[in-house]
PDB file of C-alpha atoms in Angstrom:
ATOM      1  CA  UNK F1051       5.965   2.962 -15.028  1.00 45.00           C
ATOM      2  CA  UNK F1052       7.185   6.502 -14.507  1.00 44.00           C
ATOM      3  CA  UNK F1053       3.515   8.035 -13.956  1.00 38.00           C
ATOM      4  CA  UNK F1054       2.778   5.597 -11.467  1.00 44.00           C
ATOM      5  CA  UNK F1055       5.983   6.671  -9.820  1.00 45.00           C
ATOM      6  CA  UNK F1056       4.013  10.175  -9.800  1.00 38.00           C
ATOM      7  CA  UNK F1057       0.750   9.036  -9.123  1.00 38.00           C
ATOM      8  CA  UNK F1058       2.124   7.247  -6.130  1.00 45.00           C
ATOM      9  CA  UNK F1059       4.051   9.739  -4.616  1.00 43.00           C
ATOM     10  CA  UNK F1060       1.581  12.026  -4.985  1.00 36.00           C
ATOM     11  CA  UNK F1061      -0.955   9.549  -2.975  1.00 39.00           C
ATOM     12  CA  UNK F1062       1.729   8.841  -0.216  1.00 43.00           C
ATOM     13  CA  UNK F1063       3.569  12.099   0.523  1.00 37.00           C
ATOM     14  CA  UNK F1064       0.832  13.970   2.132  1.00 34.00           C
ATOM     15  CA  UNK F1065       0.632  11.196   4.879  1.00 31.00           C
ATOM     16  CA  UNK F1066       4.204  11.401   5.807  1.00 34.00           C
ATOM     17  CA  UNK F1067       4.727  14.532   7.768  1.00 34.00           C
ATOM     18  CA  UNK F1068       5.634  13.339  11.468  1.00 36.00           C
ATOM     19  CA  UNK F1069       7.411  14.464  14.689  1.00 35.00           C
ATOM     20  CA  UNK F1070      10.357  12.197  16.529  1.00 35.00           C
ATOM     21  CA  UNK F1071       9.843  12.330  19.854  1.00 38.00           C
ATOM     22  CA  UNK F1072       9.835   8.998  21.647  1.00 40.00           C
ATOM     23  CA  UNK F1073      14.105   7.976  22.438  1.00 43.00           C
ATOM     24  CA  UNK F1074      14.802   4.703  21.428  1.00 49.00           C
ATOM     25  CA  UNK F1075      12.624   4.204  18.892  1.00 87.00           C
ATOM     26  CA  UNK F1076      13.498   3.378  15.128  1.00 96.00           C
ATOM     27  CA  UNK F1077      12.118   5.639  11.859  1.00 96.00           C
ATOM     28  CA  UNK F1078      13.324   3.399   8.999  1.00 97.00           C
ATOM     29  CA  UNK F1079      12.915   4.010   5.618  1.00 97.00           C
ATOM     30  CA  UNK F1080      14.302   2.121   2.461  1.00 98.00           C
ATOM     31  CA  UNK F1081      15.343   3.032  -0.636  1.00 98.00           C
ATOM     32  CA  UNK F1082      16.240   1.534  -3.717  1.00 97.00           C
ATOM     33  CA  UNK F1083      15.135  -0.978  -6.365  1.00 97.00           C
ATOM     34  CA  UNK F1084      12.627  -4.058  -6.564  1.00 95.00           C
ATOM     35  CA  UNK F1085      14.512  -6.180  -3.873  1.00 97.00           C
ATOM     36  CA  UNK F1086      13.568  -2.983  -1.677  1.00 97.00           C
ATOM     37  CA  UNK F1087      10.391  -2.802  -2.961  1.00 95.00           C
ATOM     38  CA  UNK F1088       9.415  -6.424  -2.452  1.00 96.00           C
ATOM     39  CA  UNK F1089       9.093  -7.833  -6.059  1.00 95.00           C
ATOM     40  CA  UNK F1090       8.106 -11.617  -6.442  1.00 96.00           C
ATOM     41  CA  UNK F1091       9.429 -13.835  -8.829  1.00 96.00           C
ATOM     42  CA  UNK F1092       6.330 -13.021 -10.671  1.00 93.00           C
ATOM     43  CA  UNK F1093       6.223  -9.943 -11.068  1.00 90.00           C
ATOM     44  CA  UNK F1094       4.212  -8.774  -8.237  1.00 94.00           C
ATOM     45  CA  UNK F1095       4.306  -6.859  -5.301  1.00 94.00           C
ATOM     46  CA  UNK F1096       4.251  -8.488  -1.220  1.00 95.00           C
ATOM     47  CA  UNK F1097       6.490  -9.029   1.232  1.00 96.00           C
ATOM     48  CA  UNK F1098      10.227  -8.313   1.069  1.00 97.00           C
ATOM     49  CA  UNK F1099      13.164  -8.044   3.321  1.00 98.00           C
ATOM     50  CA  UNK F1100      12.579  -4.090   4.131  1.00 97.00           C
ATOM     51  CA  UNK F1101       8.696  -5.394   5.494  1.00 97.00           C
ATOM     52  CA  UNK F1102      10.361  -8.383   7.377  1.00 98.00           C
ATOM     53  CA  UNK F1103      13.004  -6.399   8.989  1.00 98.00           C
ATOM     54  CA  UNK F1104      10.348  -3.835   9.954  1.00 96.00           C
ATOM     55  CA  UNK F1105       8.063  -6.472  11.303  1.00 96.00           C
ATOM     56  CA  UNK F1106      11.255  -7.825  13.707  1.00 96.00           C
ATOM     57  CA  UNK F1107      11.724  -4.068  14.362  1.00 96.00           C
ATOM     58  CA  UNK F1108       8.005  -3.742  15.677  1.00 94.00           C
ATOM     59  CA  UNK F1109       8.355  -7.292  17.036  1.00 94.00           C
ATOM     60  CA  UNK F1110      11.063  -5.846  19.569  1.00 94.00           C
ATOM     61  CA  UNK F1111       9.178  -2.349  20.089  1.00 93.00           C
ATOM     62  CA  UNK F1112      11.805  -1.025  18.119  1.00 95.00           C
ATOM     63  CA  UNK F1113       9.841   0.493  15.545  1.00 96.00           C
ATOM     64  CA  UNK F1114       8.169   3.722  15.343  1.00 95.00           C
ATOM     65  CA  UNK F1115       7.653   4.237  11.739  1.00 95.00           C
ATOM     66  CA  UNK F1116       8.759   2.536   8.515  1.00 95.00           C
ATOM     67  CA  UNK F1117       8.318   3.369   4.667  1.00 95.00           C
ATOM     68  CA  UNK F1118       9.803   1.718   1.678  1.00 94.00           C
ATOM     69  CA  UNK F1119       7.695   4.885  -0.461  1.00 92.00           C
ATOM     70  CA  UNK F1120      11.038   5.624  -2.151  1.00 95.00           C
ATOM     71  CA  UNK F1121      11.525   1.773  -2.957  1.00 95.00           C
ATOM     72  CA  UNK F1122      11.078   1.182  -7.307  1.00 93.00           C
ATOM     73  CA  UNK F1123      11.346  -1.742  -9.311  1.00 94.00           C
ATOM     74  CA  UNK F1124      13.506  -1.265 -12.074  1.00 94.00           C
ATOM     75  CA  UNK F1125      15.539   1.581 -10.203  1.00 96.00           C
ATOM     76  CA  UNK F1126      19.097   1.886 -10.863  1.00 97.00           C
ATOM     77  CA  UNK F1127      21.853   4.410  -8.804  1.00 98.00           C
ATOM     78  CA  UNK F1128      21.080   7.270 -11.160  1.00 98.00           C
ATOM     79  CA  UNK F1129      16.960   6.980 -10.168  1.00 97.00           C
ATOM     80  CA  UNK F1130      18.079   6.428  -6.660  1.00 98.00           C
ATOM     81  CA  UNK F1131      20.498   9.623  -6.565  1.00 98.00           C
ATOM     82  CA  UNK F1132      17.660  11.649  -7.978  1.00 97.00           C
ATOM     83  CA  UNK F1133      15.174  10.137  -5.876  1.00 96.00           C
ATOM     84  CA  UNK F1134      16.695  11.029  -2.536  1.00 97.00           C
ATOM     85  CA  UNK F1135      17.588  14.913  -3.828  1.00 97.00           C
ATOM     86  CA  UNK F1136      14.186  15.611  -4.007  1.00 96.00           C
ATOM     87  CA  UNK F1137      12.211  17.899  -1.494  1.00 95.00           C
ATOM     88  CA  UNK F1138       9.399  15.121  -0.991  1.00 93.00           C
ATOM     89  CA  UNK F1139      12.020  12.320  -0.600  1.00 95.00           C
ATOM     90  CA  UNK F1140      14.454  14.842   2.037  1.00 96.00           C
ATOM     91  CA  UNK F1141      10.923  15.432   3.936  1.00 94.00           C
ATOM     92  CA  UNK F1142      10.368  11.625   4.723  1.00 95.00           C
ATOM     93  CA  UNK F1143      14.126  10.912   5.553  1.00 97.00           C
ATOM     94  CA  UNK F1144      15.118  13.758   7.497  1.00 95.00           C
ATOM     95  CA  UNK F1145      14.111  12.018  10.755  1.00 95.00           C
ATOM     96  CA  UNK F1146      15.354   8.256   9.646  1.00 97.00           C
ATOM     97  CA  UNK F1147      17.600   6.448  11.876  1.00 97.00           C
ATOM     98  CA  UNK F1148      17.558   3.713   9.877  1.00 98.00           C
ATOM     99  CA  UNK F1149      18.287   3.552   6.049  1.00 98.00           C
ATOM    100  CA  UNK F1150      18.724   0.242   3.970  1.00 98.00           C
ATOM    101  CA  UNK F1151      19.582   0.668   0.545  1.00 98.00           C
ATOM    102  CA  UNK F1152      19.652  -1.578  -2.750  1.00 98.00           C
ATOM    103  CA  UNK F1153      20.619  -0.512  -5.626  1.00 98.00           C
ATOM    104  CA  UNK F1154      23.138  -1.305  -8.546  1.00 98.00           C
ATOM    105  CA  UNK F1155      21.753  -4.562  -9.657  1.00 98.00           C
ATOM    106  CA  UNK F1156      19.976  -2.748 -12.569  1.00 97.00           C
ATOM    107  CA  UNK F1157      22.826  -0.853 -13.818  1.00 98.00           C
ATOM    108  CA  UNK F1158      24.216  -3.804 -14.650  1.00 97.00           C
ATOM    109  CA  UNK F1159      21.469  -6.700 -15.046  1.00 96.00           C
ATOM    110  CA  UNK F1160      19.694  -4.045 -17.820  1.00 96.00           C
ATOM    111  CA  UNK F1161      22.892  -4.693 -20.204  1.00 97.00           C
ATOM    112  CA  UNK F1162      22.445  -8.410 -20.004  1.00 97.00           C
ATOM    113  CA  UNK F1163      20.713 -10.052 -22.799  1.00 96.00           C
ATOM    114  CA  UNK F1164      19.105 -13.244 -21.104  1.00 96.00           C
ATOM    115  CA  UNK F1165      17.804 -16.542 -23.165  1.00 96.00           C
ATOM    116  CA  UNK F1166      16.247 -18.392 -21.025  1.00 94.00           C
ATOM    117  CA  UNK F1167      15.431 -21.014 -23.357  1.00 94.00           C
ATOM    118  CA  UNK F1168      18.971 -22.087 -23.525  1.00 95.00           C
ATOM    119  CA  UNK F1169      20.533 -20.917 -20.806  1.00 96.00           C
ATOM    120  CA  UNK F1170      22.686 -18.246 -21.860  1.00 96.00           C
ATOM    121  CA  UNK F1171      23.317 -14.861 -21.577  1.00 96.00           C
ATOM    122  CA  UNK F1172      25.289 -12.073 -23.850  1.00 97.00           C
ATOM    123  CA  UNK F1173      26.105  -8.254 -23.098  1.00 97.00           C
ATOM    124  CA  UNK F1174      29.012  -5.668 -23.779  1.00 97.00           C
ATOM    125  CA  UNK F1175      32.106  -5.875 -21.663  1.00 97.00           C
ATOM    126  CA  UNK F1176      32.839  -1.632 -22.677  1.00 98.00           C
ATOM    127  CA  UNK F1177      28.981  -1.121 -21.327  1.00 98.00           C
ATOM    128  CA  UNK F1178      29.168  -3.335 -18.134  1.00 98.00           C
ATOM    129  CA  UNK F1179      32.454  -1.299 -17.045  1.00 98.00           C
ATOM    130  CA  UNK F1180      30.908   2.110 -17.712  1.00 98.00           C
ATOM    131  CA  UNK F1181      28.112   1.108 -15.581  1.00 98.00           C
ATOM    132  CA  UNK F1182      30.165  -0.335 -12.682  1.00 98.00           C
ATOM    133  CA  UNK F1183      32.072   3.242 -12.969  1.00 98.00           C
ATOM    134  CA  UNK F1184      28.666   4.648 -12.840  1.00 98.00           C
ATOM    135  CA  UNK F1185      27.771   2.789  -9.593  1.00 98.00           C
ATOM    136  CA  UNK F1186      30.951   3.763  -8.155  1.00 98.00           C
ATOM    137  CA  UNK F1187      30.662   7.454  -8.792  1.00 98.00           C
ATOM    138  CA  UNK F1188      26.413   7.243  -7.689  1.00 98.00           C
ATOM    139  CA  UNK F1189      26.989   4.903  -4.666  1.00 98.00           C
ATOM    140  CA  UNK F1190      29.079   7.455  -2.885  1.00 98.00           C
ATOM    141  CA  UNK F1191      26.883  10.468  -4.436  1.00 98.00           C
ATOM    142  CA  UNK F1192      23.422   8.126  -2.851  1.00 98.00           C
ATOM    143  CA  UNK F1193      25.390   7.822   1.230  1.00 98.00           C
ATOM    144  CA  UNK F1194      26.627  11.371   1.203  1.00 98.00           C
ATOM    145  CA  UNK F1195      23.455  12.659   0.395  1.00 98.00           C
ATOM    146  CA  UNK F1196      21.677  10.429   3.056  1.00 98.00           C
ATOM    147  CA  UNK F1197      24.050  11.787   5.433  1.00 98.00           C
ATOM    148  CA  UNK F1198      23.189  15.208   5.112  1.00 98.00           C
ATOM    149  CA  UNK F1199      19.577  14.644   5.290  1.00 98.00           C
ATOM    150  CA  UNK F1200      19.242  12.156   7.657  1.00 98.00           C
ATOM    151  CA  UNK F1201      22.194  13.013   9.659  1.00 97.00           C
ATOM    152  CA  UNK F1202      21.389  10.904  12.996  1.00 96.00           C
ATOM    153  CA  UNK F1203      20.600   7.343  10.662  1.00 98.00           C
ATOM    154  CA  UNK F1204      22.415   4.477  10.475  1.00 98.00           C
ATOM    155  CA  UNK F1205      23.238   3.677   6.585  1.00 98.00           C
ATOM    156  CA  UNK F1206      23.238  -0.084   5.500  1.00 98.00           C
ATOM    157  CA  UNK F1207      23.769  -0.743   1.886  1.00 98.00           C
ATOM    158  CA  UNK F1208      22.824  -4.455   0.859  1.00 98.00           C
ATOM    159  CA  UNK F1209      24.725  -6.571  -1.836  1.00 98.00           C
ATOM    160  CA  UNK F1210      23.002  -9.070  -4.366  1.00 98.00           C
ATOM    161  CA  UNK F1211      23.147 -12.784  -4.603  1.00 98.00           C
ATOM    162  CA  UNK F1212      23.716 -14.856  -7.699  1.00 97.00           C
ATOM    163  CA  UNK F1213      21.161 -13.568 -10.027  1.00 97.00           C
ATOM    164  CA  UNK F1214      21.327 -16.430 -13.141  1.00 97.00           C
ATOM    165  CA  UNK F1215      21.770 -19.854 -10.803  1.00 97.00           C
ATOM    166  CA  UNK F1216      19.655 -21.670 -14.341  1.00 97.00           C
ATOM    167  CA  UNK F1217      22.196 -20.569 -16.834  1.00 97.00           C
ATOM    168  CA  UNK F1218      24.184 -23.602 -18.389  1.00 97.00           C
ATOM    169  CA  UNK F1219      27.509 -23.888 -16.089  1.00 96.00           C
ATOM    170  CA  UNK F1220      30.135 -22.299 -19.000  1.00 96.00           C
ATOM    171  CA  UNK F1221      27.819 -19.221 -19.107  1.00 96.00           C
ATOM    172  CA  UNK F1222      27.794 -18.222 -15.469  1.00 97.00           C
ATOM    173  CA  UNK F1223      31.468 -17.556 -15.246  1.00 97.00           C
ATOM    174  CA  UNK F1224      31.858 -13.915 -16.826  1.00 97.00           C
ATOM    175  CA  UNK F1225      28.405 -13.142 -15.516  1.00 97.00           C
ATOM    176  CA  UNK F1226      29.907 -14.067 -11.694  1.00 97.00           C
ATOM    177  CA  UNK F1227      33.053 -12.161 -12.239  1.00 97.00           C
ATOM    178  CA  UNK F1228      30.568  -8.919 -13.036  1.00 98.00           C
ATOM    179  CA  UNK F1229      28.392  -9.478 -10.120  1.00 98.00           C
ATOM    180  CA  UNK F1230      31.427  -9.871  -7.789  1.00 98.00           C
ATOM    181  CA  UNK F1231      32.857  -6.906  -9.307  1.00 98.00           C
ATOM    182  CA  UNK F1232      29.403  -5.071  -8.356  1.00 98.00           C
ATOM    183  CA  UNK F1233      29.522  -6.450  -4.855  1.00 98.00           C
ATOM    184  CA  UNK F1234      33.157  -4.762  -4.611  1.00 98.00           C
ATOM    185  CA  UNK F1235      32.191  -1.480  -5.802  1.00 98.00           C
ATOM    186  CA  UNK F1236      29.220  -1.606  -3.104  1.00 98.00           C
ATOM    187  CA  UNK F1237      31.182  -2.741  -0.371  1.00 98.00           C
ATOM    188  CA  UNK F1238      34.034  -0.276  -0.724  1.00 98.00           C
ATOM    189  CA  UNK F1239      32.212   2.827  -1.017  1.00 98.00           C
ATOM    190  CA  UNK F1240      29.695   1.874   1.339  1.00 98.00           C
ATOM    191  CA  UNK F1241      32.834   1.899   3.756  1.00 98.00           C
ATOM    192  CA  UNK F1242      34.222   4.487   2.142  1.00 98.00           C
ATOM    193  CA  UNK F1243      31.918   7.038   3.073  1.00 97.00           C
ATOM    194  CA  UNK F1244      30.599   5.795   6.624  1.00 97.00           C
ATOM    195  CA  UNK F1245      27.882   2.952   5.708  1.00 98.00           C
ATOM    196  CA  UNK F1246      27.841  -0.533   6.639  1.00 98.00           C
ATOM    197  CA  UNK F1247      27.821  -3.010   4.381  1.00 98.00           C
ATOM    198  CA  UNK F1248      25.322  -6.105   4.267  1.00 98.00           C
ATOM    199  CA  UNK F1249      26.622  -9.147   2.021  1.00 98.00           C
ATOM    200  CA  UNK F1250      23.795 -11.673   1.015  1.00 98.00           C
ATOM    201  CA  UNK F1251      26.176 -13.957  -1.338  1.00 95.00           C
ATOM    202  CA  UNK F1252      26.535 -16.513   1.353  1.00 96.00           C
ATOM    203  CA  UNK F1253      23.773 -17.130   2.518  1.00 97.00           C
ATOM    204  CA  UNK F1254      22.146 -17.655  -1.434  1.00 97.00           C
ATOM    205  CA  UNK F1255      25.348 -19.905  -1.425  1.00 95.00           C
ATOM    206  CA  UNK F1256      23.854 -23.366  -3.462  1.00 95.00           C
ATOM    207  CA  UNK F1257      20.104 -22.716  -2.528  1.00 97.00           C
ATOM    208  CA  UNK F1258      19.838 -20.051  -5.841  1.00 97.00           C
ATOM    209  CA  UNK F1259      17.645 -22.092  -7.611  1.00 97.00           C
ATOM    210  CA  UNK F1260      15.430 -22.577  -5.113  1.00 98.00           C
ATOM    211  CA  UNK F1261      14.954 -19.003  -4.069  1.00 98.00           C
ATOM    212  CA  UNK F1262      14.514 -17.526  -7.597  1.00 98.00           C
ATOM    213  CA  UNK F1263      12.517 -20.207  -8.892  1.00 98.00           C
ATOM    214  CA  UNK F1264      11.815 -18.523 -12.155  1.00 97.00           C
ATOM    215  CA  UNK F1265      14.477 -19.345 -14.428  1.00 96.00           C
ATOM    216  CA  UNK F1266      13.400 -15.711 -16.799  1.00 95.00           C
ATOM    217  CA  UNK F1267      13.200 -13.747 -13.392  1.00 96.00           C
ATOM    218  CA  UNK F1268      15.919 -12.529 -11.350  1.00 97.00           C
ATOM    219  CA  UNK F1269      13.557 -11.804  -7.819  1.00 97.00           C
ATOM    220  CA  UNK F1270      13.593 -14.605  -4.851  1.00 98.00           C
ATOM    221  CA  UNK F1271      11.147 -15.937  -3.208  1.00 98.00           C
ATOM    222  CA  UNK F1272      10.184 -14.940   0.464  1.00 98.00           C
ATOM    223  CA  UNK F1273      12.082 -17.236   1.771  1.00 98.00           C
ATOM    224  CA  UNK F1274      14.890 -15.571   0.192  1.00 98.00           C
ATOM    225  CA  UNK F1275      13.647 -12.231   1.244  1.00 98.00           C
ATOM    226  CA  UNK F1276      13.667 -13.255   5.089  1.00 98.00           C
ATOM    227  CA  UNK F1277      17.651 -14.375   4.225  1.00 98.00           C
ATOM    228  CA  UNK F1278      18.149 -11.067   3.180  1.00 98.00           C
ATOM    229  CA  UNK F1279      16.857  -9.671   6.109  1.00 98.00           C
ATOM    230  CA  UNK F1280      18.681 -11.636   8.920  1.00 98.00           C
ATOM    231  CA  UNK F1281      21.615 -10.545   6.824  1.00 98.00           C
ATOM    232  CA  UNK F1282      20.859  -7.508   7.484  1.00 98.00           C
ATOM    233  CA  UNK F1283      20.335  -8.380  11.548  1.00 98.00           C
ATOM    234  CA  UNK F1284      23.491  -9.546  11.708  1.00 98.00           C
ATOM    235  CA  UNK F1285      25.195  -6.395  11.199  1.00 98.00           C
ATOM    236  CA  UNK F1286      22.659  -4.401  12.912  1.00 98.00           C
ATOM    237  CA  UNK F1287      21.603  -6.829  16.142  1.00 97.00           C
ATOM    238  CA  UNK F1288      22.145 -10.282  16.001  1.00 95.00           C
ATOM    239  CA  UNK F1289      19.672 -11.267  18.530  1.00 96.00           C
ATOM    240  CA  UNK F1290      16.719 -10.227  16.063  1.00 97.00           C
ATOM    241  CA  UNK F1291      16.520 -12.940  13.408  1.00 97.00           C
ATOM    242  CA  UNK F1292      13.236 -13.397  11.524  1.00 98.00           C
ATOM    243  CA  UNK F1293      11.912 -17.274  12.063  1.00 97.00           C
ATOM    244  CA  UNK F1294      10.162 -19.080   8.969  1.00 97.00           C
ATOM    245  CA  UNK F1295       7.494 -19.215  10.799  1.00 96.00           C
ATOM    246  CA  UNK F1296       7.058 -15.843  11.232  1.00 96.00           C
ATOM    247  CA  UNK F1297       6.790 -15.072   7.679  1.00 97.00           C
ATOM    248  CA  UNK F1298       3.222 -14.171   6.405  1.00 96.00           C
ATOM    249  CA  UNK F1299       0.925 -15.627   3.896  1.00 95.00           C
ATOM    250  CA  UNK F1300       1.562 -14.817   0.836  1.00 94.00           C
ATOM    251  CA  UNK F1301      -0.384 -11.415  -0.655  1.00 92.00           C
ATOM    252  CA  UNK F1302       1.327 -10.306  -3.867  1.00 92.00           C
ATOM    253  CA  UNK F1303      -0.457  -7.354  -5.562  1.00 90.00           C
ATOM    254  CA  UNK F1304      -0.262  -6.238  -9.176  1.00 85.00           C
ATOM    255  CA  UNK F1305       0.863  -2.072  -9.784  1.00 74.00           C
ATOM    256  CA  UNK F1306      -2.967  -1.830 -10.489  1.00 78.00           C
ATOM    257  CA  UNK F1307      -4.245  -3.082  -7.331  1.00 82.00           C
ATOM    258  CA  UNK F1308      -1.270  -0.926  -5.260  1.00 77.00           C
ATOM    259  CA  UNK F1309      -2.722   1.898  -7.118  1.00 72.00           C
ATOM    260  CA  UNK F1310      -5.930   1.264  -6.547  1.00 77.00           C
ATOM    261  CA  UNK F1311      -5.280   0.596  -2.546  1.00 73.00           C
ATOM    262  CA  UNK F1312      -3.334   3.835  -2.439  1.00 65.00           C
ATOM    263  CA  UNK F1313      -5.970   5.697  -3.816  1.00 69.00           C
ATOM    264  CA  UNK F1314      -8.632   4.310  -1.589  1.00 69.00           C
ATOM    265  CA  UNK F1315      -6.191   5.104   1.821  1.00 63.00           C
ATOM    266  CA  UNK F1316      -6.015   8.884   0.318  1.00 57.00           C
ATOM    267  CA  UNK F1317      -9.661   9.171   0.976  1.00 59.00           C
ATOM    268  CA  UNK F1318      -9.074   8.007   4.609  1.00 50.00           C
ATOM    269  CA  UNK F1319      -7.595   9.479   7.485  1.00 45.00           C
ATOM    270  CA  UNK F1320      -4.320   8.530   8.749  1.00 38.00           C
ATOM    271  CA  UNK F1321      -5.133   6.252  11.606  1.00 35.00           C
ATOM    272  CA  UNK F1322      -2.509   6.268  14.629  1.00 33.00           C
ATOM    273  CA  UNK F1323      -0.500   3.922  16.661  1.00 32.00           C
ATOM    274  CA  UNK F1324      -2.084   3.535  20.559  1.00 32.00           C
ATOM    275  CA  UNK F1325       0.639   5.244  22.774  1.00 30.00           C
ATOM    276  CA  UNK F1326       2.111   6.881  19.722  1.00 27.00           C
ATOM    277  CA  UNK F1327       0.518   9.698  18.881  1.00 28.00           C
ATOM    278  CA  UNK F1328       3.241  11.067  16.503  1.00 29.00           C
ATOM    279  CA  UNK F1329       3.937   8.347  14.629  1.00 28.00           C
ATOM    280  CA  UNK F1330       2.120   6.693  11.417  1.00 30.00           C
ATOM    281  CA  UNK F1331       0.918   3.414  12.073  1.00 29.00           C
ATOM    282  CA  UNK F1332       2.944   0.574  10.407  1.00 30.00           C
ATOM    283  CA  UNK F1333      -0.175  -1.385  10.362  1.00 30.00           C
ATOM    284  CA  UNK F1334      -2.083   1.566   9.096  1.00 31.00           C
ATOM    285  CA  UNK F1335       0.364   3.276   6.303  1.00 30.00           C
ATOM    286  CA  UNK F1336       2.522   0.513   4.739  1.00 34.00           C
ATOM    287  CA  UNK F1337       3.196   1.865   0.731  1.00 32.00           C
ATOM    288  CA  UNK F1338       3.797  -1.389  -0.974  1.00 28.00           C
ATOM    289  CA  UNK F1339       6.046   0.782  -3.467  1.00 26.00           C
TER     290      UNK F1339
END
């Protein structure tokens, strides 16, 4: 997984130089984990709540550019922190007004042992609190550094729903009181330090096992994605909402095909929006990771 990373930052940087010029208009980029990145409950790539919110963004003629490039599955708050201190990483978000992030899950969720069989789960209270400390300490470290290079954007940082709704009812108890305690830590230094917070708990509230289907998998469907992002509407304007019917057909890639995509665009040049002559088209330059 970690040459990919390189191999695909290598293929998307060099299309991501731009100008800001047009007032109004909205440079969003996303950062963070698989939810960020789009991740189906089968471990593919296609549409997820950072695409929908862009496509109600362009929708509205709000949207000038959008990249979820710095968007990895299996990401946790460390891989984020060192994600956004990089040069190529400051380059793309220097000119962001808009800046979702998810991350966290995977500190946590990568200390659970799931058996899916039986519906149960095991893990290490004394590792679970380290890595809540961890998020704590990272989640701060992730918004300041935003700040500083993207000092006119708007920071949201999303929660998590239930991730286990197919455990057996006695074994989702402790693994609740973990996520809430997660949520917490998110909330509060998302606050804390100037970002705005976007709760998805309630509105994954006793439809869990219908949006992550996959009782071994802990990514929703897009139906749970588009959830996600009229959470994230709320806070930011509550007159966008993204309609089930506006949600596309389904398109999931594998790594291999992304790859293989990226590589082919790399050959191409950068085609650009009509009327928009400094901006990447959305259409055009999407990275799918």
């Amino acid at each position: 997984m970690k040459k990919w990373i390189v191999i695909i930052l290598l293929l998307v940087f060099p299309f991501t130089s731009f100008s800001v010029e047009a007032n109004g208009a909205e440079v969003y980029i996303a950062l963070g984990d698989s939810l960020a990145a789009g991740q189906t409950p089968n471990k593919s790539i296609d549409t997820g709540y950072t695409d929908l919110i862009a496509q109600e963004l362009k929708k509205s003629q709000q949207l000038a550019y959008y990249s979820k490039a710095l968007a990895f599955p299996g990401y946790t708050t460390a891989d984020v922190l060192k994600t956004v201190r990089t040069k190529e990483s400051k380059e793309l978000l220097k000119n962001a007004s808009i800046v979702t992030i998810s991350a966290g899950a995977n500190d946590l969720l990568r200390l659970v042992q799931l058996n899916a069989a039986n519906g149960s789960i095991s893990y290490k209270q004394i590792q679970v609190n380290y890595a809540l400390n961890m998020v704590r300490k990272n989640m701060e470290a992730i918004v300041k550094e935003v700040q500083v290079t993207a000092p006119n954007a708007k920071i949201y940082v999303l929660g998590y729903y239930f991730s286990y709704p197919h455990l057996r009812e006695t074994q989702k108890v402790g693994i609740r009181k973990e996520l809430n305690a997660l949520h917490s830590i998110l909330k509060t230094e998302a606050e804390a330090n100037g970002a705005t917070y976007v709760s998805v708990e309630e509105d994954f509230s006793n439809k869990e096992k219908e949006l992550l289907p996959n009782v071994s998998d802990v990514h929703p469907t897009m139906e749970g994605y588009r959830l996600m992002a009229n959470a994230f509407f709320k806070k930011y304007n509550a007159n966008l909402q993204v309609n089930p019917k506006e949600l596309p057909a389904p398109n999931p890639l594998t790594f291999e095909q992304i790859l293989n995509s990226q590589r082919e665009k790399a050959k191409s040049p950068v085609s650009r929006v009509e009327g928009l002559d400094h901006y990447l088209s959305l259409t055009e330059l999407k990275p799918l990771i």
